[in-house]
């Protein structure tokens, strides 16, 4: 047995990623497997096997599991995860029983937020917002030093209405933030203007010279600023951390969003607007933080 | 010396209300004095004297003080209270030193919310929203069983934008909830339609037969539902408690708001929408709860 370690797991609809992680959050070994399905639902047995494989020969003291959907972090029950085929699954208890290890379950975006709030771009803040912008848009909130879960219902900033006269969202509401600012919305709106199919990443690469790219990007920025204005009005973050695929744009995203948000704020606290520091590693780092917490051990990270 | 008690104080721009309160939150004795000002700012000496007068002859173990403005409940510092003339005032420490008693300071709306969440309309909820609708509109949030303060910046739901094409708010933003749903907005909009000056209370009394009253009331209801939709999307309350002067309308307010909110919600948790149970007593009850907490004693109330 070497140094104590934890296992960090990220469960997705197509693959399950797991890593053995040291107390300073360094990945020691990582595995990735296709998600095994039984009757449409992602099966737990292979996930437990993956954890066991990583734990073999190591002194593993805890497990953290990040999951998409409506997840009650407090009880580890997944109320609904459409992509995984799960409804009211007591994931924490079932997986802990299978592994025989202290185990914690968290929503994937809140898990990423936990990492950004602890060792990432908002380390040290007591009130902060992490917004993951990708295929969808969701947020994790740190309020008074605590991660907000609200029984799994918190953080659906992608469905804050920003344009009541706009497009209908997949959720059935008109004008949600996702209809203007998620990656598929950028692609759809660019195609509508130009007839050309491009990904959000490609559209970003065309800035600032392509007028259609500039237009959909500017609309995305204004929509983000409108939703963030509301979040600032309701719980006054000191820092807004932008993550997810679109945050790869860096200051082409954070600069205009900070400017547009600053224009909207009056009496509210004015937050810094920064890019996520951990990128694709946020989920693993957050799951590892949950795992150390499950084990009752403080990880060796600067807080 | 009789039974132990606390002093609950509500500081306003025109008067200071204080009461001696029993462990079951019954007011034993109440006093009300005009707010004394020195150089434009409400003076602390007379407030301390009022507390001393109530404490004399009683076994007072703690004091709770409710204050409007931007109030950091955690430190008891009032960052800004325009109506009181206070800026960055360490109210808790100054008043505690003057009284020689354990003392806690809280924002007035959060104090009312604390009471509604503990012994009022949302007793037992772990996630709830209390919205006080009067001259202004502000909210208190209970999230994961904790009252949200965010350094005093939380809860400004009156300044969530609900009508981007609407009127300019006193805060400088266009279309804030307060421009459609606060009591002065109802009066102003009714006067614009009819040329007749009526208070919000009078307008409510004209429902449902007066067309102009019905119109401004319906606009208020839709605006409230729009803002509440956003709050439900961001932190999924189980219960929404409507308080403040306009909640005197009872089911004429809660019924239509529940219906309009229900129409807007899709995947979000669907909260109950109820009238505040404590009415004008919420501030005193909440200040008393803070006072018992300051004393480190659990009050004798059903939680």
Coordinates of C-alpha atoms in Angstrom, one line a residue:
Chain A
X1 CA 0.0 0.0 0.0
X2 CA 1.3 3.4 -0.9
X3 CA -0.1 6.8 -0.1
X4 CA -3.8 7.1 0.5
X5 CA -5.9 8.0 -2.5
X6 CA -9.5 8.4 -3.7
X7 CA -11.4 7.4 -6.8
X8 CA -13.1 10.1 -8.8
X9 CA -15.8 9.0 -11.2
X10 CA -17.6 10.9 -14.0
X11 CA -20.7 9.0 -15.3
X12 CA -21.9 10.0 -18.8
X13 CA -24.4 8.6 -21.2
X14 CA -21.7 7.3 -23.6
X15 CA -18.7 6.7 -21.3
X16 CA -17.7 6.4 -17.7
X17 CA -14.4 8.1 -16.7
X18 CA -12.7 7.2 -13.5
X19 CA -9.3 8.1 -12.0
X20 CA -7.3 7.3 -8.9
X21 CA -6.4 10.7 -7.4
X22 CA -3.8 11.7 -4.8
X23 CA -4.5 14.1 -1.8
X24 CA -3.1 17.0 -3.9
X25 CA -5.7 16.1 -6.6
X26 CA -3.1 14.7 -9.0
X27 CA -4.5 11.9 -11.2
X28 CA -2.4 8.8 -10.6
X29 CA -4.1 6.5 -13.0
X30 CA -7.2 7.0 -15.3
X31 CA -9.6 4.7 -17.1
X32 CA -12.4 5.3 -19.5
X33 CA -15.0 2.7 -20.5
X34 CA -18.2 2.8 -22.6
X35 CA -21.3 3.0 -20.5
X36 CA -22.9 -0.4 -20.2
X37 CA -26.7 -0.4 -20.5
X38 CA -29.2 -2.9 -19.3
X39 CA -32.8 -2.2 -20.5
X40 CA -31.9 1.3 -21.5
X41 CA -30.4 2.3 -18.2
X42 CA -26.7 2.6 -17.5
X43 CA -25.8 -0.4 -15.3
X44 CA -24.1 0.1 -11.9
X45 CA -22.2 -3.2 -11.8
X46 CA -19.6 -2.2 -14.4
X47 CA -19.1 1.2 -12.6
X48 CA -18.5 -0.6 -9.3
X49 CA -16.0 -2.9 -11.2
X50 CA -14.2 0.1 -12.6
X51 CA -13.9 1.6 -9.1
X52 CA -12.6 -1.8 -7.8
X53 CA -10.1 -2.0 -10.6
X54 CA -8.6 1.4 -9.7
X55 CA -8.8 0.7 -6.0
X56 CA -6.9 -2.6 -6.3
X57 CA -3.5 -2.4 -4.8
X58 CA -4.0 1.2 -3.6
X59 CA -5.1 2.6 -0.2
X60 CA -8.4 4.0 -1.4
X61 CA -10.3 5.8 1.3
X62 CA -13.3 7.2 -0.6
X63 CA -15.1 7.6 -3.9
X64 CA -16.8 10.7 -5.5
X65 CA -19.2 10.2 -8.4
X66 CA -20.4 13.1 -10.7
X67 CA -23.7 12.5 -12.5
X68 CA -25.8 14.7 -14.9
X69 CA -29.5 15.2 -14.3
X70 CA -31.5 16.1 -11.2
X71 CA -29.3 14.9 -8.4
X72 CA -29.9 15.4 -4.7
X73 CA -26.3 15.8 -3.5
X74 CA -27.4 15.5 0.1
X75 CA -28.9 12.0 -0.2
X76 CA -27.1 10.8 -3.3
X77 CA -30.5 10.0 -5.0
X78 CA -30.6 10.7 -8.7
X79 CA -34.2 11.9 -9.2
X80 CA -33.9 11.9 -13.0
X81 CA -31.1 11.5 -15.5
X82 CA -32.6 11.2 -19.0
X83 CA -29.2 10.4 -20.7
X84 CA -28.5 7.6 -18.2
X85 CA -32.0 6.2 -18.1
X86 CA -32.2 6.7 -14.3
X87 CA -35.3 7.8 -12.2
X88 CA -35.3 8.0 -8.4
X89 CA -32.1 5.8 -8.2
X90 CA -30.5 5.8 -4.7
X91 CA -27.1 5.8 -6.4
X92 CA -24.9 6.6 -3.4
X93 CA -26.3 3.8 -1.3
X94 CA -26.3 1.2 -4.1
X95 CA -22.8 2.0 -5.3
X96 CA -21.4 2.4 -1.7
X97 CA -22.8 -1.1 -0.9
X98 CA -21.2 -2.5 -4.0
X99 CA -17.8 -0.9 -3.4
X100 CA -17.6 -1.1 0.4
X101 CA -16.1 2.4 0.5
X102 CA -17.3 5.8 1.7
X103 CA -18.9 7.4 -1.3
X104 CA -20.5 10.7 -2.3
X105 CA -22.6 11.6 -5.3
X106 CA -22.9 15.0 -6.8
X107 CA -24.4 16.8 -9.9
X108 CA -21.8 17.1 -12.6
X109 CA -21.9 20.9 -12.9
X110 CA -22.0 21.4 -9.1
X111 CA -19.0 19.0 -8.9
X112 CA -17.1 21.1 -11.4
X113 CA -18.2 24.2 -9.5
X114 CA -16.9 22.7 -6.2
X115 CA -13.5 22.3 -7.8
X116 CA -13.5 25.9 -9.2
X117 CA -14.7 27.3 -5.8
X118 CA -12.0 25.3 -3.9
X119 CA -8.9 25.1 -6.0
X120 CA -9.8 26.9 -9.2
X121 CA -10.8 30.3 -10.5
X122 CA -12.9 31.3 -7.5
X123 CA -10.8 29.7 -4.7
X124 CA -11.4 31.8 -1.6
X125 CA -14.7 33.3 -2.6
X126 CA -17.7 32.8 -0.3
X127 CA -20.2 33.7 -2.9
X128 CA -19.6 32.7 -6.5
X129 CA -21.3 31.3 -9.6
X130 CA -19.9 28.7 -12.0
X131 CA -21.6 28.5 -15.3
X132 CA -20.9 25.6 -17.7
X133 CA -21.7 26.6 -21.3
X134 CA -21.8 23.7 -23.7
X135 CA -24.6 21.7 -25.3
X136 CA -26.7 23.0 -22.4
X137 CA -26.1 25.7 -19.8
X138 CA -26.2 25.0 -16.0
X139 CA -24.8 26.7 -13.0
X140 CA -23.4 25.9 -9.6
X141 CA -23.8 28.5 -6.8
X142 CA -21.6 29.0 -3.8
X143 CA -23.6 31.0 -1.3
X144 CA -22.3 32.0 2.1
X145 CA -19.5 29.5 1.6
X146 CA -21.8 26.6 0.8
X147 CA -22.6 24.8 -2.5
X148 CA -26.3 25.2 -3.2
X149 CA -28.2 22.0 -4.1
X150 CA -31.9 22.6 -3.1
X151 CA -32.7 19.0 -3.4
X152 CA -31.2 18.8 -6.9
X153 CA -33.3 21.6 -8.4
X154 CA -30.8 24.4 -8.1
X155 CA -28.8 26.0 -10.9
X156 CA -30.8 25.7 -14.0
X157 CA -29.7 29.1 -15.3
X158 CA -29.9 27.8 -18.9
X159 CA -33.7 28.0 -18.5
X160 CA -33.9 31.6 -17.2
X161 CA -36.0 33.5 -19.7
X162 CA -33.9 36.2 -21.3
X163 CA -36.0 36.9 -24.5
X164 CA -39.7 36.5 -24.0
X165 CA -40.2 37.2 -27.7
X166 CA -37.6 34.6 -28.7
X167 CA -37.4 30.9 -29.7
X168 CA -39.1 28.0 -27.9
X169 CA -36.7 26.0 -25.8
X170 CA -36.6 22.2 -25.6
X171 CA -38.1 22.6 -22.1
X172 CA -41.2 24.1 -23.6
X173 CA -40.6 27.7 -22.4
X174 CA -40.0 30.6 -24.8
X175 CA -36.8 32.5 -24.7
X176 CA -34.6 30.5 -22.3
X177 CA -30.9 31.4 -22.1
X178 CA -30.1 28.1 -23.9
X179 CA -32.0 29.3 -27.0
X180 CA -29.4 32.0 -27.5
X181 CA -26.2 31.0 -25.7
X182 CA -25.7 27.2 -25.8
X183 CA -23.4 25.8 -28.4
X184 CA -26.2 24.3 -30.6
X185 CA -28.0 27.7 -30.5
X186 CA -25.0 29.4 -31.9
X187 CA -24.7 26.8 -34.7
X188 CA -28.4 27.0 -35.4
X189 CA -28.5 30.8 -35.5
X190 CA -25.4 31.0 -37.6
X191 CA -26.9 28.6 -40.1
X192 CA -30.1 30.6 -40.2
X193 CA -28.2 33.8 -41.1
X194 CA -25.8 32.3 -43.6
X195 CA -27.0 28.9 -44.7
X196 CA -23.7 27.5 -43.6
X197 CA -23.4 24.7 -41.0
X198 CA -20.7 25.6 -38.5
X199 CA -20.0 24.5 -34.9
X200 CA -19.8 27.0 -32.1
X201 CA -16.0 26.5 -32.0
X202 CA -15.8 27.3 -35.7
X203 CA -18.0 30.4 -35.2
X204 CA -15.8 31.6 -32.4
X205 CA -12.7 31.2 -34.7
X206 CA -14.4 33.5 -37.3
X207 CA -14.5 36.4 -34.8
X208 CA -14.3 39.4 -35.3
X209 CA -14.3 39.5 -39.1
X210 CA -17.3 37.4 -40.0
X211 CA -20.4 39.5 -39.5
X212 CA -22.8 36.6 -38.9
X213 CA -20.4 35.1 -36.4
X214 CA -20.1 38.5 -34.7
X215 CA -23.8 38.8 -34.6
X216 CA -24.6 35.4 -33.0
X217 CA -21.7 35.9 -30.6
X218 CA -23.0 39.3 -29.5
X219 CA -26.5 38.0 -29.0
X220 CA -25.0 35.2 -26.9
X221 CA -23.1 37.7 -24.8
X222 CA -26.1 39.9 -24.2
X223 CA -28.2 36.8 -23.3
X224 CA -25.6 35.7 -20.8
X225 CA -25.3 39.1 -19.3
X226 CA -29.1 39.3 -18.9
X227 CA -29.2 36.0 -17.0
X228 CA -26.2 36.9 -14.9
X229 CA -27.8 40.2 -14.0
X230 CA -30.6 38.2 -12.5
X231 CA -28.3 35.9 -10.6
X232 CA -26.4 38.9 -9.3
X233 CA -29.7 40.5 -8.2
X234 CA -30.8 37.3 -6.4
X235 CA -27.6 36.2 -4.7
X236 CA -24.8 38.7 -5.3
X237 CA -21.8 36.6 -6.3
X238 CA -18.3 38.1 -5.9
X239 CA -17.0 36.0 -8.8
X240 CA -18.6 34.5 -12.0
X241 CA -16.6 31.7 -13.4
X242 CA -17.4 30.7 -17.0
X243 CA -16.6 27.1 -17.9
X244 CA -17.7 24.4 -20.4
X245 CA -16.8 24.1 -24.0
X246 CA -17.6 27.7 -25.0
X247 CA -15.2 29.0 -22.3
X248 CA -12.3 27.8 -24.5
X249 CA -12.9 31.2 -26.2
X250 CA -11.2 32.8 -23.2
X251 CA -11.3 36.5 -23.1
X252 CA -13.4 36.6 -26.3
X253 CA -16.1 35.4 -23.9
X254 CA -15.2 36.8 -20.5
X255 CA -14.4 40.3 -21.8
X256 CA -17.7 41.1 -23.6
X257 CA -19.8 39.3 -20.9
X258 CA -18.1 41.3 -18.1
X259 CA -18.7 44.5 -20.1
X260 CA -22.4 43.7 -20.9
X261 CA -23.0 42.6 -17.3
X262 CA -21.3 45.7 -15.9
X263 CA -23.6 47.9 -18.0
X264 CA -26.7 46.2 -16.5
X265 CA -25.7 46.3 -12.8
X266 CA -26.7 49.3 -10.7
X267 CA -26.8 48.7 -6.9
X268 CA -25.8 45.0 -7.0
X269 CA -22.4 43.7 -6.0
X270 CA -20.2 43.8 -9.2
X271 CA -18.5 40.4 -9.6
X272 CA -15.3 39.6 -11.4
X273 CA -16.0 37.5 -14.6
X274 CA -13.3 34.9 -15.2
X275 CA -12.6 31.8 -17.2
X276 CA -12.7 28.5 -15.5
X277 CA -9.2 27.5 -14.4
X278 CA -9.5 23.7 -14.4
X279 CA -11.1 23.2 -17.8
X280 CA -11.9 19.5 -18.5
X281 CA -10.3 18.6 -15.2
X282 CA -12.9 20.3 -13.1
X283 CA -15.2 17.3 -12.9
X284 CA -12.5 14.9 -11.8
X285 CA -11.1 17.4 -9.3
X286 CA -14.6 18.0 -7.8
X287 CA -15.4 14.3 -7.6
X288 CA -12.0 13.8 -5.8
X289 CA -12.9 16.6 -3.4
X290 CA -16.2 14.9 -2.7
X291 CA -14.4 11.6 -2.2
X292 CA -11.9 13.1 0.4
X293 CA -14.9 14.6 2.1
X294 CA -16.7 11.2 2.1
X295 CA -13.6 9.8 3.8
X296 CA -13.6 12.6 6.4
X297 CA -10.1 13.7 5.3
X298 CA -9.1 17.2 4.2
X299 CA -7.2 16.9 0.9
X300 CA -3.8 18.6 0.7
X301 CA -4.9 21.5 -1.5
X302 CA -4.6 25.2 -1.0
X303 CA -8.1 26.5 -0.2
Chain B
X1 CA -36.7 38.0 37.8
X2 CA -39.3 35.9 36.0
X3 CA -39.0 33.6 33.0
X4 CA -36.2 34.3 30.6
X5 CA -37.0 36.6 27.6
X6 CA -35.4 38.4 24.7
X7 CA -35.8 41.8 23.2
X8 CA -36.9 42.0 19.5
X9 CA -36.2 45.4 17.8
X10 CA -37.3 46.6 14.4
X11 CA -35.5 49.8 13.3
X12 CA -37.3 52.0 10.7
X13 CA -36.7 55.4 9.3
X14 CA -39.6 57.0 11.2
X15 CA -39.9 54.7 14.3
X16 CA -38.2 52.1 16.3
X17 CA -40.4 49.2 17.5
X18 CA -39.2 47.0 20.3
X19 CA -40.8 44.2 22.3
X20 CA -40.0 41.9 25.2
X21 CA -40.7 38.4 23.9
X22 CA -41.1 35.0 25.6
X23 CA -39.6 31.7 24.6
X24 CA -42.8 30.8 22.7
X25 CA -42.5 34.2 20.8
X26 CA -45.4 35.8 22.7
X27 CA -44.8 39.6 23.1
X28 CA -44.9 40.4 26.8
X29 CA -44.5 44.2 26.4
X30 CA -44.1 46.4 23.4
X31 CA -42.8 49.9 22.9
X32 CA -42.6 52.2 19.9
X33 CA -40.6 55.5 19.7
X34 CA -39.9 57.9 16.9
X35 CA -36.4 57.4 15.4
X36 CA -34.0 60.0 16.8
X37 CA -31.6 61.4 14.3
X38 CA -28.3 63.0 14.8
X39 CA -26.9 64.7 11.7
X40 CA -29.3 62.8 9.4
X41 CA -28.4 59.4 10.8
X42 CA -30.7 57.4 13.2
X43 CA -28.9 57.5 16.5
X44 CA -28.0 54.3 18.4
X45 CA -28.2 55.7 22.0
X46 CA -32.0 55.9 22.1
X47 CA -32.2 52.4 20.6
X48 CA -30.0 51.1 23.3
X49 CA -32.0 53.0 25.9
X50 CA -35.2 51.4 24.5
X51 CA -33.7 47.9 24.8
X52 CA -32.6 48.7 28.4
X53 CA -36.0 49.9 29.3
X54 CA -37.6 46.6 28.1
X55 CA -34.8 44.6 29.7
X56 CA -35.2 46.3 33.1
X57 CA -36.7 43.9 35.7
X58 CA -36.8 41.0 33.2
X59 CA -34.3 38.2 32.7
X60 CA -33.3 39.2 29.2
X61 CA -30.7 36.8 27.6
X62 CA -30.4 38.2 24.0
X63 CA -31.4 40.9 21.5
X64 CA -32.4 40.6 17.8
X65 CA -32.4 43.7 15.6
X66 CA -34.0 43.9 12.2
X67 CA -32.8 46.6 9.8
X68 CA -33.6 47.6 6.2
X69 CA -30.9 48.2 3.6
X70 CA -27.8 46.1 2.7
X71 CA -27.1 44.2 5.9
X72 CA -24.5 41.6 6.4
X73 CA -26.3 39.3 8.8
X74 CA -23.1 37.3 9.5
X75 CA -21.1 40.3 10.8
X76 CA -23.9 42.6 11.8
X77 CA -22.5 45.4 9.6
X78 CA -25.0 47.6 7.8
X79 CA -23.3 48.4 4.6
X80 CA -25.9 50.9 3.5
X81 CA -29.4 51.9 4.8
X82 CA -30.5 55.0 3.0
X83 CA -33.6 55.5 5.1
X84 CA -31.6 55.4 8.3
X85 CA -28.6 57.4 7.1
X86 CA -26.2 54.5 7.8
X87 CA -23.1 53.5 5.8
X88 CA -20.7 50.7 6.9
X89 CA -22.0 50.9 10.4
X90 CA -20.9 47.9 12.7
X91 CA -24.3 47.9 14.3
X92 CA -24.1 44.6 16.0
X93 CA -20.8 45.4 17.8
X94 CA -21.8 48.9 18.7
X95 CA -25.2 48.0 20.0
X96 CA -24.0 44.9 21.8
X97 CA -21.4 47.0 23.6
X98 CA -24.0 49.6 24.6
X99 CA -26.5 46.9 25.9
X100 CA -24.1 44.4 27.3
X101 CA -26.2 41.6 25.9
X102 CA -25.7 38.9 23.1
X103 CA -27.1 40.6 20.0
X104 CA -27.7 39.7 16.4
X105 CA -28.6 41.9 13.5
X106 CA -30.5 40.9 10.4
X107 CA -32.0 42.4 7.3
X108 CA -35.7 43.1 7.9
X109 CA -37.1 41.0 5.1
X110 CA -34.7 38.1 5.9
X111 CA -35.8 38.4 9.5
X112 CA -39.5 38.1 8.4
X113 CA -38.5 35.2 6.2
X114 CA -36.8 33.5 9.1
X115 CA -40.0 33.7 11.1
X116 CA -42.1 32.4 8.2
X117 CA -39.6 29.6 7.6
X118 CA -39.5 28.6 11.3
X119 CA -42.9 29.1 12.7
X120 CA -45.0 30.5 9.8
X121 CA -46.3 29.5 6.4
X122 CA -43.3 27.5 5.4
X123 CA -42.4 25.9 8.7
X124 CA -40.6 22.6 8.0
X125 CA -39.5 23.5 4.4
X126 CA -35.8 23.2 3.6
X127 CA -36.1 25.3 0.5
X128 CA -38.5 28.3 0.4
X129 CA -38.8 31.8 -0.7
X130 CA -40.5 34.6 1.2
X131 CA -41.4 37.7 -0.9
X132 CA -42.4 40.9 0.8
X133 CA -44.5 43.0 -1.5
X134 CA -45.1 46.6 -0.4
X135 CA -43.5 50.0 -1.2
X136 CA -40.7 47.8 -2.6
X137 CA -40.3 44.1 -3.2
X138 CA -37.6 42.0 -1.6
X139 CA -37.1 38.3 -0.8
X140 CA -35.6 36.0 1.7
X141 CA -34.4 32.6 0.5
X142 CA -34.1 29.4 2.5
X143 CA -31.8 27.1 0.6
X144 CA -30.8 23.6 1.9
X145 CA -32.2 24.6 5.3
X146 CA -30.2 27.9 5.6
X147 CA -31.2 31.5 5.2
X148 CA -29.2 33.0 2.4
X149 CA -27.4 36.3 3.0
X150 CA -24.5 36.5 0.6
X151 CA -22.9 39.3 2.5
X152 CA -26.2 41.3 2.4
X153 CA -26.6 41.3 -1.3
X154 CA -29.1 38.5 -1.6
X155 CA -32.8 38.7 -2.3
X156 CA -33.3 41.7 -4.4
X157 CA -36.1 40.1 -6.4
X158 CA -37.8 43.5 -6.9
X159 CA -35.0 44.3 -9.3
X160 CA -35.2 41.2 -11.5
X161 CA -36.1 42.4 -15.0
X162 CA -39.5 41.1 -16.0
X163 CA -40.4 43.6 -18.8
X164 CA -37.3 44.7 -20.9
X165 CA -39.6 47.1 -22.8
X166 CA -41.2 48.5 -19.7
X167 CA -40.7 51.5 -17.3
X168 CA -37.5 52.6 -15.8
X169 CA -37.1 51.7 -12.2
X170 CA -35.7 53.9 -9.4
X171 CA -32.5 51.7 -9.6
X172 CA -31.9 52.8 -13.1
X173 CA -32.7 49.5 -14.8
X174 CA -35.7 49.2 -17.2
X175 CA -38.5 46.8 -16.4
X176 CA -37.7 45.7 -12.8
X177 CA -40.4 43.7 -11.0
X178 CA -41.0 46.7 -8.8
X179 CA -42.1 48.8 -11.8
X180 CA -45.1 46.5 -12.2
X181 CA -45.8 44.9 -8.9
X182 CA -44.9 47.1 -6.0
X183 CA -47.7 49.1 -4.3
X184 CA -46.7 52.5 -5.8
X185 CA -46.6 50.9 -9.3
X186 CA -50.2 49.7 -8.9
X187 CA -51.3 53.2 -7.9
X188 CA -49.3 54.9 -10.7
X189 CA -50.5 52.5 -13.4
X190 CA -54.1 52.8 -12.2
X191 CA -53.9 56.6 -12.3
X192 CA -52.4 56.5 -15.8
X193 CA -55.4 54.4 -17.0
X194 CA -58.1 56.3 -15.2
X195 CA -56.8 59.6 -14.0
X196 CA -58.0 58.7 -10.5
X197 CA -55.6 58.5 -7.6
X198 CA -56.1 55.3 -5.6
X199 CA -53.9 53.3 -3.3
X200 CA -53.0 49.6 -4.0
X201 CA -55.3 48.6 -1.2
X202 CA -58.2 50.6 -2.8
X203 CA -57.4 49.1 -6.2
X204 CA -57.5 45.6 -4.7
X205 CA -60.9 46.4 -3.2
X206 CA -62.3 47.3 -6.7
X207 CA -61.5 43.7 -8.0
X208 CA -63.0 42.1 -10.0
X209 CA -65.5 44.6 -11.4
X210 CA -63.3 47.7 -12.1
X211 CA -61.6 47.0 -15.5
X212 CA -58.6 49.3 -14.7
X213 CA -58.1 47.6 -11.3
X214 CA -58.3 44.2 -12.9
X215 CA -55.8 45.2 -15.6
X216 CA -53.1 46.5 -13.2
X217 CA -53.7 43.6 -10.9
X218 CA -53.3 41.1 -13.7
X219 CA -50.1 42.8 -14.9
X220 CA -48.8 42.6 -11.3
X221 CA -49.6 38.9 -11.1
X222 CA -47.9 38.1 -14.4
X223 CA -44.8 40.1 -13.4
X224 CA -44.7 38.3 -10.1
X225 CA -45.0 34.9 -11.9
X226 CA -42.2 35.8 -14.3
X227 CA -39.8 36.7 -11.5
X228 CA -40.9 33.7 -9.4
X229 CA -40.3 31.4 -12.5
X230 CA -36.7 32.6 -12.5
X231 CA -36.3 32.0 -8.8
X232 CA -37.7 28.5 -9.1
X233 CA -35.3 27.8 -12.0
X234 CA -32.3 29.0 -10.0
X235 CA -33.0 27.5 -6.6
X236 CA -36.2 25.3 -6.7
X237 CA -38.2 26.3 -3.6
X238 CA -40.8 23.9 -2.2
X239 CA -42.9 26.9 -1.0
X240 CA -43.3 30.5 -2.0
X241 CA -44.6 32.7 0.8
X242 CA -46.1 36.0 -0.2
X243 CA -46.0 38.7 2.5
X244 CA -45.9 42.5 2.9
X245 CA -48.9 44.9 2.5
X246 CA -50.1 43.5 -0.8
X247 CA -50.5 40.0 0.7
X248 CA -53.5 41.3 2.7
X249 CA -55.3 40.6 -0.6
X250 CA -55.1 36.9 0.4
X251 CA -56.3 34.5 -2.2
X252 CA -56.9 37.3 -4.7
X253 CA -53.1 37.4 -4.8
X254 CA -51.9 33.9 -4.1
X255 CA -54.5 32.2 -6.4
X256 CA -53.7 34.0 -9.6
X257 CA -49.9 34.1 -8.9
X258 CA -50.0 30.3 -8.3
X259 CA -51.9 29.8 -11.6
X260 CA -49.6 32.1 -13.6
X261 CA -46.5 30.5 -12.1
X262 CA -47.8 27.0 -12.7
X263 CA -48.4 27.9 -16.4
X264 CA -44.7 28.9 -16.7
X265 CA -43.0 26.0 -14.9
X266 CA -42.0 23.0 -17.0
X267 CA -39.3 20.7 -15.4
X268 CA -38.8 22.8 -12.3
X269 CA -40.0 21.8 -8.8
X270 CA -43.6 23.2 -8.5
X271 CA -43.8 25.1 -5.2
X272 CA -46.9 25.8 -3.2
X273 CA -47.8 29.5 -3.2
X274 CA -49.2 30.7 0.1
X275 CA -49.9 33.8 2.0
X276 CA -47.6 34.8 4.9
X277 CA -49.0 33.4 8.2
X278 CA -47.5 36.0 10.6
X279 CA -48.4 39.3 8.8
X280 CA -47.1 42.3 10.6
X281 CA -45.7 40.1 13.4
X282 CA -43.1 38.4 11.2
X283 CA -40.4 41.0 11.8
X284 CA -40.8 40.8 15.6
X285 CA -41.0 37.0 15.6
X286 CA -37.9 36.8 13.4
X287 CA -35.9 39.3 15.5
X288 CA -36.9 37.3 18.6
X289 CA -35.7 34.1 16.9
X290 CA -32.3 35.8 16.2
X291 CA -32.2 37.0 19.8
X292 CA -32.7 33.4 21.1
X293 CA -30.0 32.2 18.7
X294 CA -27.6 35.0 19.9
X295 CA -28.2 33.7 23.4
X296 CA -27.5 30.1 22.3
X297 CA -30.9 29.0 23.5
X298 CA -33.5 27.1 21.4
X299 CA -36.9 28.9 21.7
X300 CA -39.9 26.9 22.7
X301 CA -41.5 26.9 19.2
X302 CA -42.7 24.1 17.0
X303 CA -40.1 24.0 14.2

